[in-house]
Amino acid sequence: MSLNTQGIVIREQTLKENDRIISVLTKNQGVIRAYVFGAKKLQSKMSASTQLFAFSDFGFNLRNGFYSVEHAMPKEMFFELRNDIESLALAQYFAQLEEEFAPSSEKCEEFLRLMLNCLHILCKKKRPLSQLKAVFEMRILCLSGYMPDIMMCKNCGKYEDSVMYFNKTETTLCCKDCYDGVGTALEIGVIQAMRHICYSDHEKIFNFTLSDKGLKTLSKITEEYLLLKTKRTFKTLDFYNSIKQ
Ligand SMILES: [Zn+2]
């Protein structure tokens, strides 16, 4: 059986000398693990189109429960990621999050779109890395059913206070008057940014500005929220945090 779909390589592993196995976040069939035979031979047409972060038109072949790549035509290679270690590390973290969250065997256009948009912006250096990280973390949680309830104070319905308290466990918000001693105090700008990421259309999710301090807080809170929901660690995140400026 053959399957044609667009996808981006989010993991690559060398098997024998010339073969590799790749994980591809596809538009139509979730994350697919597939063999690439002869990928590393110099004359292999598929060498580039099946490497990490290559976005390609793939043709897969399914036999005995295993996929192999029949053909792959590169559409976008994101070469610029390799010029900056911090950007590359962040991209690797995004790839690991996709492996964690993206569904298998079903359409996951939104997951793919988020990945492609973030990589484009990373390459063009159009936004601070901390902003990209926060947007990616929060948005992939929302796509995966972990959208927090942060429209208003959970008790009195107040929409804005200078400071509001985010309870990561309950995923709710509290105003100053109703504060019950649980939750992280966040300035209203950070709350507004979180709302923007959760509730905006996909093409607008990056359209907000915050001070450096605000972005740092935002990135810290989205990371804590993600780690709480996944109950695991991510090597790629630890690496990114160890090298970031
Ligand atoms: Zn309240």
PDB file of N, CA and C in Angstrom, residues 47-141:
ATOM      1  N   SER A  47      18.952  11.627   0.061  1.00  0.00           N
ATOM      2  CA  SER A  47      19.825  11.982   1.168  1.00  0.00           C
ATOM      3  C   SER A  47      19.376  13.286   1.830  1.00  0.00           C
ATOM      4  N   ALA A  48      19.163  14.324   1.009  1.00  0.00           N
ATOM      5  CA  ALA A  48      18.784  15.620   1.566  1.00  0.00           C
ATOM      6  C   ALA A  48      17.329  15.647   2.021  1.00  0.00           C
ATOM      7  N   SER A  49      16.459  15.061   1.216  1.00  0.00           N
ATOM      8  CA  SER A  49      15.029  15.210   1.484  1.00  0.00           C
ATOM      9  C   SER A  49      14.547  14.377   2.673  1.00  0.00           C
ATOM     10  N   THR A  50      15.429  13.528   3.234  1.00  0.00           N
ATOM     11  CA  THR A  50      15.019  12.732   4.398  1.00  0.00           C
ATOM     12  C   THR A  50      15.869  13.054   5.625  1.00  0.00           C
ATOM     13  N   GLN A  51      16.587  14.183   5.582  1.00  0.00           N
ATOM     14  CA  GLN A  51      17.380  14.525   6.772  1.00  0.00           C
ATOM     15  C   GLN A  51      16.546  15.363   7.745  1.00  0.00           C
ATOM     16  N   LEU A  52      17.070  15.492   8.947  1.00  0.00           N
ATOM     17  CA  LEU A  52      16.334  16.193   9.997  1.00  0.00           C
ATOM     18  C   LEU A  52      15.902  17.589   9.537  1.00  0.00           C
ATOM     19  N   PHE A  53      14.649  17.935   9.780  1.00  0.00           N
ATOM     20  CA  PHE A  53      14.009  19.214   9.449  1.00  0.00           C
ATOM     21  C   PHE A  53      13.755  19.414   7.951  1.00  0.00           C
ATOM     22  N   ALA A  54      13.955  18.378   7.129  1.00  0.00           N
ATOM     23  CA  ALA A  54      13.578  18.514   5.722  1.00  0.00           C
ATOM     24  C   ALA A  54      12.059  18.396   5.626  1.00  0.00           C
ATOM     25  N   PHE A  55      11.449  19.376   4.949  1.00  0.00           N
ATOM     26  CA  PHE A  55      10.009  19.334   4.685  1.00  0.00           C
ATOM     27  C   PHE A  55       9.855  18.906   3.231  1.00  0.00           C
ATOM     28  N   SER A  56       9.241  17.752   3.008  1.00  0.00           N
ATOM     29  CA  SER A  56       9.237  17.153   1.670  1.00  0.00           C
ATOM     30  C   SER A  56       7.871  16.585   1.297  1.00  0.00           C
ATOM     31  N   ASP A  57       7.707  16.358   0.005  1.00  0.00           N
ATOM     32  CA  ASP A  57       6.584  15.555  -0.495  1.00  0.00           C
ATOM     33  C   ASP A  57       7.035  14.102  -0.444  1.00  0.00           C
ATOM     34  N   PHE A  58       6.398  13.325   0.423  1.00  0.00           N
ATOM     35  CA  PHE A  58       6.830  11.944   0.622  1.00  0.00           C
ATOM     36  C   PHE A  58       5.914  10.947  -0.072  1.00  0.00           C
ATOM     37  N   GLY A  59       6.516   9.875  -0.541  1.00  0.00           N
ATOM     38  CA  GLY A  59       5.757   8.704  -0.956  1.00  0.00           C
ATOM     39  C   GLY A  59       6.221   7.549  -0.085  1.00  0.00           C
ATOM     40  N   PHE A  60       5.312   7.011   0.737  1.00  0.00           N
ATOM     41  CA  PHE A  60       5.669   5.897   1.618  1.00  0.00           C
ATOM     42  C   PHE A  60       5.077   4.600   1.072  1.00  0.00           C
ATOM     43  N   ASN A  61       5.737   3.527   1.414  1.00  0.00           N
ATOM     44  CA  ASN A  61       5.230   2.216   1.061  1.00  0.00           C
ATOM     45  C   ASN A  61       5.032   1.430   2.359  1.00  0.00           C
ATOM     46  N   LEU A  62       3.856   0.882   2.549  1.00  0.00           N
ATOM     47  CA  LEU A  62       3.585   0.103   3.767  1.00  0.00           C
ATOM     48  C   LEU A  62       3.580  -1.376   3.418  1.00  0.00           C
ATOM     49  N   ARG A  63       4.513  -2.107   4.047  1.00  0.00           N
ATOM     50  CA  ARG A  63       4.583  -3.550   3.801  1.00  0.00           C
ATOM     51  C   ARG A  63       4.872  -4.260   5.116  1.00  0.00           C
ATOM     52  N   ASN A  64       4.095  -5.280   5.411  1.00  0.00           N
ATOM     53  CA  ASN A  64       4.250  -6.063   6.651  1.00  0.00           C
ATOM     54  C   ASN A  64       4.281  -5.173   7.897  1.00  0.00           C
ATOM     55  N   GLY A  65       3.502  -4.131   7.887  1.00  0.00           N
ATOM     56  CA  GLY A  65       3.425  -3.262   9.059  1.00  0.00           C
ATOM     57  C   GLY A  65       4.549  -2.248   9.168  1.00  0.00           C
ATOM     58  N   PHE A  66       5.451  -2.189   8.187  1.00  0.00           N
ATOM     59  CA  PHE A  66       6.548  -1.214   8.228  1.00  0.00           C
ATOM     60  C   PHE A  66       6.475  -0.270   7.039  1.00  0.00           C
ATOM     61  N   TYR A  67       6.708   1.005   7.332  1.00  0.00           N
ATOM     62  CA  TYR A  67       6.777   1.988   6.252  1.00  0.00           C
ATOM     63  C   TYR A  67       8.207   2.100   5.744  1.00  0.00           C
ATOM     64  N   SER A  68       8.334   2.297   4.428  1.00  0.00           N
ATOM     65  CA  SER A  68       9.624   2.737   3.895  1.00  0.00           C
ATOM     66  C   SER A  68       9.364   3.911   2.963  1.00  0.00           C
ATOM     67  N   VAL A  69      10.382   4.748   2.795  1.00  0.00           N
ATOM     68  CA  VAL A  69      10.230   5.907   1.919  1.00  0.00           C
ATOM     69  C   VAL A  69      10.536   5.474   0.494  1.00  0.00           C
ATOM     70  N   GLU A  70       9.568   5.655  -0.378  1.00  0.00           N
ATOM     71  CA  GLU A  70       9.731   5.309  -1.792  1.00  0.00           C
ATOM     72  C   GLU A  70      10.383   6.469  -2.542  1.00  0.00           C
ATOM     73  N   HIS A  71       9.867   7.648  -2.286  1.00  0.00           N
ATOM     74  CA  HIS A  71      10.453   8.848  -2.886  1.00  0.00           C
ATOM     75  C   HIS A  71      10.180  10.036  -1.975  1.00  0.00           C
ATOM     76  N   ALA A  72      11.000  11.053  -2.109  1.00  0.00           N
ATOM     77  CA  ALA A  72      10.835  12.265  -1.308  1.00  0.00           C
ATOM     78  C   ALA A  72      11.415  13.442  -2.075  1.00  0.00           C
ATOM     79  N   MET A  73      10.572  14.438  -2.303  1.00  0.00           N
ATOM     80  CA  MET A  73      11.010  15.652  -3.017  1.00  0.00           C
ATOM     81  C   MET A  73      11.053  16.808  -2.027  1.00  0.00           C
ATOM     82  N   PRO A  74      12.243  17.377  -1.811  1.00  0.00           N
ATOM     83  CA  PRO A  74      12.336  18.449  -0.807  1.00  0.00           C
ATOM     84  C   PRO A  74      11.587  19.711  -1.230  1.00  0.00           C
ATOM     85  N   LYS A  75      10.889  20.315  -0.248  1.00  0.00           N
ATOM     86  CA  LYS A  75      10.201  21.577  -0.496  1.00  0.00           C
ATOM     87  C   LYS A  75      10.894  22.714   0.245  1.00  0.00           C
ATOM     88  N   GLU A  76      11.415  22.390   1.440  1.00  0.00           N
ATOM     89  CA  GLU A  76      12.044  23.418   2.293  1.00  0.00           C
ATOM     90  C   GLU A  76      13.015  22.698   3.220  1.00  0.00           C
ATOM     91  N   MET A  77      14.219  23.213   3.324  1.00  0.00           N
ATOM     92  CA  MET A  77      15.235  22.480   4.091  1.00  0.00           C
ATOM     93  C   MET A  77      15.599  23.153   5.425  1.00  0.00           C
ATOM     94  N   PHE A  78      15.221  24.405   5.606  1.00  0.00           N
ATOM     95  CA  PHE A  78      15.542  25.131   6.847  1.00  0.00           C
ATOM     96  C   PHE A  78      17.041  25.081   7.164  1.00  0.00           C
ATOM     97  N   PHE A  79      17.868  25.302   6.142  1.00  0.00           N
ATOM     98  CA  PHE A  79      19.329  25.242   6.315  1.00  0.00           C
ATOM     99  C   PHE A  79      19.836  26.237   7.353  1.00  0.00           C
ATOM    100  N   GLU A  80      19.175  27.414   7.407  1.00  0.00           N
ATOM    101  CA  GLU A  80      19.682  28.479   8.290  1.00  0.00           C
ATOM    102  C   GLU A  80      19.726  28.063   9.764  1.00  0.00           C
ATOM    103  N   LEU A  81      18.933  27.036  10.118  1.00  0.00           N
ATOM    104  CA  LEU A  81      18.938  26.578  11.515  1.00  0.00           C
ATOM    105  C   LEU A  81      20.338  26.178  11.956  1.00  0.00           C
ATOM    106  N   ARG A  82      21.111  25.661  11.004  1.00  0.00           N
ATOM    107  CA  ARG A  82      22.453  25.150  11.328  1.00  0.00           C
ATOM    108  C   ARG A  82      23.452  26.262  11.611  1.00  0.00           C
ATOM    109  N   ASN A  83      23.077  27.506  11.329  1.00  0.00           N
ATOM    110  CA  ASN A  83      24.027  28.611  11.535  1.00  0.00           C
ATOM    111  C   ASN A  83      24.048  29.119  12.962  1.00  0.00           C
ATOM    112  N   ASP A  84      23.117  28.655  13.763  1.00  0.00           N
ATOM    113  CA  ASP A  84      23.004  29.209  15.108  1.00  0.00           C
ATOM    114  C   ASP A  84      22.639  28.084  16.079  1.00  0.00           C
ATOM    115  N   ILE A  85      23.522  27.810  16.997  1.00  0.00           N
ATOM    116  CA  ILE A  85      23.368  26.649  17.885  1.00  0.00           C
ATOM    117  C   ILE A  85      22.099  26.764  18.749  1.00  0.00           C
ATOM    118  N   GLU A  86      21.784  27.997  19.177  1.00  0.00           N
ATOM    119  CA  GLU A  86      20.593  28.179  20.026  1.00  0.00           C
ATOM    120  C   GLU A  86      19.304  27.888  19.248  1.00  0.00           C
ATOM    121  N   SER A  87      19.254  28.399  18.006  1.00  0.00           N
ATOM    122  CA  SER A  87      18.084  28.143  17.161  1.00  0.00           C
ATOM    123  C   SER A  87      17.951  26.659  16.865  1.00  0.00           C
ATOM    124  N   LEU A  88      19.070  26.006  16.583  1.00  0.00           N
ATOM    125  CA  LEU A  88      19.054  24.581  16.285  1.00  0.00           C
ATOM    126  C   LEU A  88      18.563  23.787  17.508  1.00  0.00           C
ATOM    127  N   ALA A  89      19.053  24.178  18.676  1.00  0.00           N
ATOM    128  CA  ALA A  89      18.653  23.477  19.903  1.00  0.00           C
ATOM    129  C   ALA A  89      17.150  23.641  20.155  1.00  0.00           C
ATOM    130  N   LEU A  90      16.640  24.847  19.889  1.00  0.00           N
ATOM    131  CA  LEU A  90      15.209  25.088  20.099  1.00  0.00           C
ATOM    132  C   LEU A  90      14.385  24.274  19.089  1.00  0.00           C
ATOM    133  N   ALA A  91      14.856  24.213  17.850  1.00  0.00           N
ATOM    134  CA  ALA A  91      14.164  23.423  16.818  1.00  0.00           C
ATOM    135  C   ALA A  91      14.128  21.942  17.205  1.00  0.00           C
ATOM    136  N   GLN A  92      15.211  21.473  17.798  1.00  0.00           N
ATOM    137  CA  GLN A  92      15.247  20.062  18.220  1.00  0.00           C
ATOM    138  C   GLN A  92      14.252  19.808  19.362  1.00  0.00           C
ATOM    139  N   TYR A  93      14.103  20.803  20.224  1.00  0.00           N
ATOM    140  CA  TYR A  93      13.094  20.703  21.295  1.00  0.00           C
ATOM    141  C   TYR A  93      11.685  20.669  20.689  1.00  0.00           C
ATOM    142  N   PHE A  94      11.417  21.524  19.711  1.00  0.00           N
ATOM    143  CA  PHE A  94      10.102  21.520  19.053  1.00  0.00           C
ATOM    144  C   PHE A  94       9.833  20.139  18.439  1.00  0.00           C
ATOM    145  N   ALA A  95      10.872  19.581  17.807  1.00  0.00           N
ATOM    146  CA  ALA A  95      10.712  18.263  17.177  1.00  0.00           C
ATOM    147  C   ALA A  95      10.371  17.206  18.228  1.00  0.00           C
ATOM    148  N   GLN A  96      11.023  17.285  19.380  1.00  0.00           N
ATOM    149  CA  GLN A  96      10.734  16.294  20.424  1.00  0.00           C
ATOM    150  C   GLN A  96       9.316  16.480  20.977  1.00  0.00           C
ATOM    151  N   LEU A  97       8.865  17.733  21.066  1.00  0.00           N
ATOM    152  CA  LEU A  97       7.485  17.974  21.528  1.00  0.00           C
ATOM    153  C   LEU A  97       6.471  17.427  20.518  1.00  0.00           C
ATOM    154  N   GLU A  98       6.769  17.559  19.254  1.00  0.00           N
ATOM    155  CA  GLU A  98       5.869  17.000  18.233  1.00  0.00           C
ATOM    156  C   GLU A  98       5.794  15.474  18.381  1.00  0.00           C
ATOM    157  N   GLU A  99       6.926  14.869  18.646  1.00  0.00           N
ATOM    158  CA  GLU A  99       6.926  13.409  18.836  1.00  0.00           C
ATOM    159  C   GLU A  99       6.077  13.026  20.040  1.00  0.00           C
ATOM    160  N   GLU A 100       6.117  13.874  21.059  1.00  0.00           N
ATOM    161  CA  GLU A 100       5.358  13.602  22.285  1.00  0.00           C
ATOM    162  C   GLU A 100       3.851  13.802  22.071  1.00  0.00           C
ATOM    163  N   PHE A 101       3.485  14.865  21.356  1.00  0.00           N
ATOM    164  CA  PHE A 101       2.079  15.270  21.324  1.00  0.00           C
ATOM    165  C   PHE A 101       1.308  14.924  20.043  1.00  0.00           C
ATOM    166  N   ALA A 102       1.989  14.944  18.903  1.00  0.00           N
ATOM    167  CA  ALA A 102       1.232  14.782  17.651  1.00  0.00           C
ATOM    168  C   ALA A 102       0.630  13.380  17.587  1.00  0.00           C
ATOM    169  N   PRO A 103      -0.609  13.279  17.135  1.00  0.00           N
ATOM    170  CA  PRO A 103      -1.261  11.963  17.069  1.00  0.00           C
ATOM    171  C   PRO A 103      -0.663  11.093  15.971  1.00  0.00           C
ATOM    172  N   SER A 104      -0.886   9.795  16.060  1.00  0.00           N
ATOM    173  CA  SER A 104      -0.466   8.944  14.946  1.00  0.00           C
ATOM    174  C   SER A 104      -1.705   8.499  14.186  1.00  0.00           C
ATOM    175  N   SER A 105      -1.539   8.201  12.935  1.00  0.00           N
ATOM    176  CA  SER A 105      -2.602   7.679  12.053  1.00  0.00           C
ATOM    177  C   SER A 105      -3.814   8.583  11.923  1.00  0.00           C
ATOM    178  N   GLU A 106      -3.632   9.871  12.083  1.00  0.00           N
ATOM    179  CA  GLU A 106      -4.760  10.752  11.771  1.00  0.00           C
ATOM    180  C   GLU A 106      -4.239  12.101  11.290  1.00  0.00           C
ATOM    181  N   LYS A 107      -5.137  12.892  10.738  1.00  0.00           N
ATOM    182  CA  LYS A 107      -4.744  14.197  10.212  1.00  0.00           C
ATOM    183  C   LYS A 107      -4.134  15.040  11.320  1.00  0.00           C
ATOM    184  N   CYS A 108      -3.009  15.677  11.042  1.00  0.00           N
ATOM    185  CA  CYS A 108      -2.512  16.602  12.074  1.00  0.00           C
ATOM    186  C   CYS A 108      -1.911  17.824  11.415  1.00  0.00           C
ATOM    187  N   GLU A 109      -2.741  18.431  10.582  1.00  0.00           N
ATOM    188  CA  GLU A 109      -2.353  19.632   9.859  1.00  0.00           C
ATOM    189  C   GLU A 109      -1.927  20.761  10.794  1.00  0.00           C
ATOM    190  N   GLU A 110      -2.668  20.922  11.901  1.00  0.00           N
ATOM    191  CA  GLU A 110      -2.372  22.018  12.827  1.00  0.00           C
ATOM    192  C   GLU A 110      -1.004  21.842  13.487  1.00  0.00           C
ATOM    193  N   PHE A 111      -0.674  20.602  13.819  1.00  0.00           N
ATOM    194  CA  PHE A 111       0.629  20.317  14.425  1.00  0.00           C
ATOM    195  C   PHE A 111       1.748  20.616  13.428  1.00  0.00           C
ATOM    196  N   LEU A 112       1.517  20.232  12.185  1.00  0.00           N
ATOM    197  CA  LEU A 112       2.515  20.465  11.138  1.00  0.00           C
ATOM    198  C   LEU A 112       2.673  21.963  10.881  1.00  0.00           C
ATOM    199  N   ARG A 113       1.543  22.665  10.830  1.00  0.00           N
ATOM    200  CA  ARG A 113       1.571  24.097  10.565  1.00  0.00           C
ATOM    201  C   ARG A 113       2.353  24.839  11.662  1.00  0.00           C
ATOM    202  N   LEU A 114       2.118  24.453  12.903  1.00  0.00           N
ATOM    203  CA  LEU A 114       2.821  25.082  14.030  1.00  0.00           C
ATOM    204  C   LEU A 114       4.333  24.881  13.880  1.00  0.00           C
ATOM    205  N   MET A 115       4.725  23.673  13.552  1.00  0.00           N
ATOM    206  CA  MET A 115       6.157  23.359  13.389  1.00  0.00           C
ATOM    207  C   MET A 115       6.759  24.186  12.255  1.00  0.00           C
ATOM    208  N   LEU A 116       6.094  24.195  11.106  1.00  0.00           N
ATOM    209  CA  LEU A 116       6.631  24.915   9.940  1.00  0.00           C
ATOM    210  C   LEU A 116       6.712  26.419  10.215  1.00  0.00           C
ATOM    211  N   ASN A 117       5.656  26.979  10.809  1.00  0.00           N
ATOM    212  CA  ASN A 117       5.666  28.413  11.109  1.00  0.00           C
ATOM    213  C   ASN A 117       6.804  28.773  12.046  1.00  0.00           C
ATOM    214  N   CYS A 118       6.977  27.965  13.090  1.00  0.00           N
ATOM    215  CA  CYS A 118       8.022  28.271  14.069  1.00  0.00           C
ATOM    216  C   CYS A 118       9.412  28.155  13.447  1.00  0.00           C
ATOM    217  N   LEU A 119       9.611  27.154  12.593  1.00  0.00           N
ATOM    218  CA  LEU A 119      10.929  27.010  11.960  1.00  0.00           C
ATOM    219  C   LEU A 119      11.212  28.161  10.993  1.00  0.00           C
ATOM    220  N   HIS A 120      10.177  28.585  10.266  1.00  0.00           N
ATOM    221  CA  HIS A 120      10.359  29.736   9.362  1.00  0.00           C
ATOM    222  C   HIS A 120      10.799  30.966  10.156  1.00  0.00           C
ATOM    223  N   ILE A 121      10.102  31.235  11.248  1.00  0.00           N
ATOM    224  CA  ILE A 121      10.413  32.425  12.044  1.00  0.00           C
ATOM    225  C   ILE A 121      11.786  32.297  12.701  1.00  0.00           C
ATOM    226  N   LEU A 122      12.118  31.078  13.131  1.00  0.00           N
ATOM    227  CA  LEU A 122      13.455  30.839  13.709  1.00  0.00           C
ATOM    228  C   LEU A 122      14.543  31.159  12.687  1.00  0.00           C
ATOM    229  N   CYS A 123      14.352  30.685  11.461  1.00  0.00           N
ATOM    230  CA  CYS A 123      15.364  30.901  10.410  1.00  0.00           C
ATOM    231  C   CYS A 123      15.509  32.373  10.079  1.00  0.00           C
ATOM    232  N   LYS A 124      14.385  33.063  10.035  1.00  0.00           N
ATOM    233  CA  LYS A 124      14.419  34.486   9.654  1.00  0.00           C
ATOM    234  C   LYS A 124      14.730  35.381  10.848  1.00  0.00           C
ATOM    235  N   LYS A 125      14.810  34.786  12.033  1.00  0.00           N
ATOM    236  CA  LYS A 125      15.099  35.533  13.268  1.00  0.00           C
ATOM    237  C   LYS A 125      14.137  36.708  13.459  1.00  0.00           C
ATOM    238  N   LYS A 126      12.859  36.444  13.205  1.00  0.00           N
ATOM    239  CA  LYS A 126      11.870  37.517  13.251  1.00  0.00           C
ATOM    240  C   LYS A 126      11.327  37.782  14.655  1.00  0.00           C
ATOM    241  N   ARG A 127      11.520  36.837  15.565  1.00  0.00           N
ATOM    242  CA  ARG A 127      10.990  36.997  16.922  1.00  0.00           C
ATOM    243  C   ARG A 127      12.034  36.498  17.917  1.00  0.00           C
ATOM    244  N   PRO A 128      12.012  37.000  19.170  1.00  0.00           N
ATOM    245  CA  PRO A 128      12.933  36.483  20.185  1.00  0.00           C
ATOM    246  C   PRO A 128      12.690  34.981  20.411  1.00  0.00           C
ATOM    247  N   LEU A 129      13.743  34.249  20.702  1.00  0.00           N
ATOM    248  CA  LEU A 129      13.610  32.801  20.886  1.00  0.00           C
ATOM    249  C   LEU A 129      12.678  32.467  22.049  1.00  0.00           C
ATOM    250  N   SER A 130      12.744  33.284  23.109  1.00  0.00           N
ATOM    251  CA  SER A 130      11.893  32.988  24.270  1.00  0.00           C
ATOM    252  C   SER A 130      10.411  33.100  23.900  1.00  0.00           C
ATOM    253  N   GLN A 131      10.084  34.017  22.978  1.00  0.00           N
ATOM    254  CA  GLN A 131       8.698  34.161  22.538  1.00  0.00           C
ATOM    255  C   GLN A 131       8.268  32.941  21.716  1.00  0.00           C
ATOM    256  N   LEU A 132       9.143  32.519  20.797  1.00  0.00           N
ATOM    257  CA  LEU A 132       8.839  31.337  19.976  1.00  0.00           C
ATOM    258  C   LEU A 132       8.634  30.101  20.843  1.00  0.00           C
ATOM    259  N   LYS A 133       9.506  29.959  21.819  1.00  0.00           N
ATOM    260  CA  LYS A 133       9.420  28.796  22.708  1.00  0.00           C
ATOM    261  C   LYS A 133       8.080  28.795  23.456  1.00  0.00           C
ATOM    262  N   ALA A 134       7.725  29.953  24.003  1.00  0.00           N
ATOM    263  CA  ALA A 134       6.472  30.047  24.764  1.00  0.00           C
ATOM    264  C   ALA A 134       5.262  29.765  23.873  1.00  0.00           C
ATOM    265  N   VAL A 135       5.270  30.338  22.671  1.00  0.00           N
ATOM    266  CA  VAL A 135       4.147  30.128  21.747  1.00  0.00           C
ATOM    267  C   VAL A 135       4.036  28.644  21.401  1.00  0.00           C
ATOM    268  N   PHE A 136       5.170  28.033  21.080  1.00  0.00           N
ATOM    269  CA  PHE A 136       5.136  26.621  20.688  1.00  0.00           C
ATOM    270  C   PHE A 136       4.614  25.757  21.838  1.00  0.00           C
ATOM    271  N   GLU A 137       5.146  25.983  23.022  1.00  0.00           N
ATOM    272  CA  GLU A 137       4.755  25.152  24.175  1.00  0.00           C
ATOM    273  C   GLU A 137       3.257  25.288  24.467  1.00  0.00           C
ATOM    274  N   MET A 138       2.808  26.535  24.520  1.00  0.00           N
ATOM    275  CA  MET A 138       1.412  26.776  24.892  1.00  0.00           C
ATOM    276  C   MET A 138       0.466  26.261  23.819  1.00  0.00           C
ATOM    277  N   ARG A 139       0.847  26.517  22.567  1.00  0.00           N
ATOM    278  CA  ARG A 139      -0.058  26.167  21.471  1.00  0.00           C
ATOM    279  C   ARG A 139      -0.156  24.648  21.285  1.00  0.00           C
ATOM    280  N   ILE A 140       0.956  23.947  21.451  1.00  0.00           N
ATOM    281  CA  ILE A 140       0.898  22.497  21.254  1.00  0.00           C
ATOM    282  C   ILE A 140       0.106  21.857  22.405  1.00  0.00           C
ATOM    283  N   LEU A 141       0.168  22.472  23.589  1.00  0.00           N
ATOM    284  CA  LEU A 141      -0.672  21.995  24.699  1.00  0.00           C
ATOM    285  C   LEU A 141      -2.150  22.190  24.362  1.00  0.00           C
TER     286      LEU A 141
END
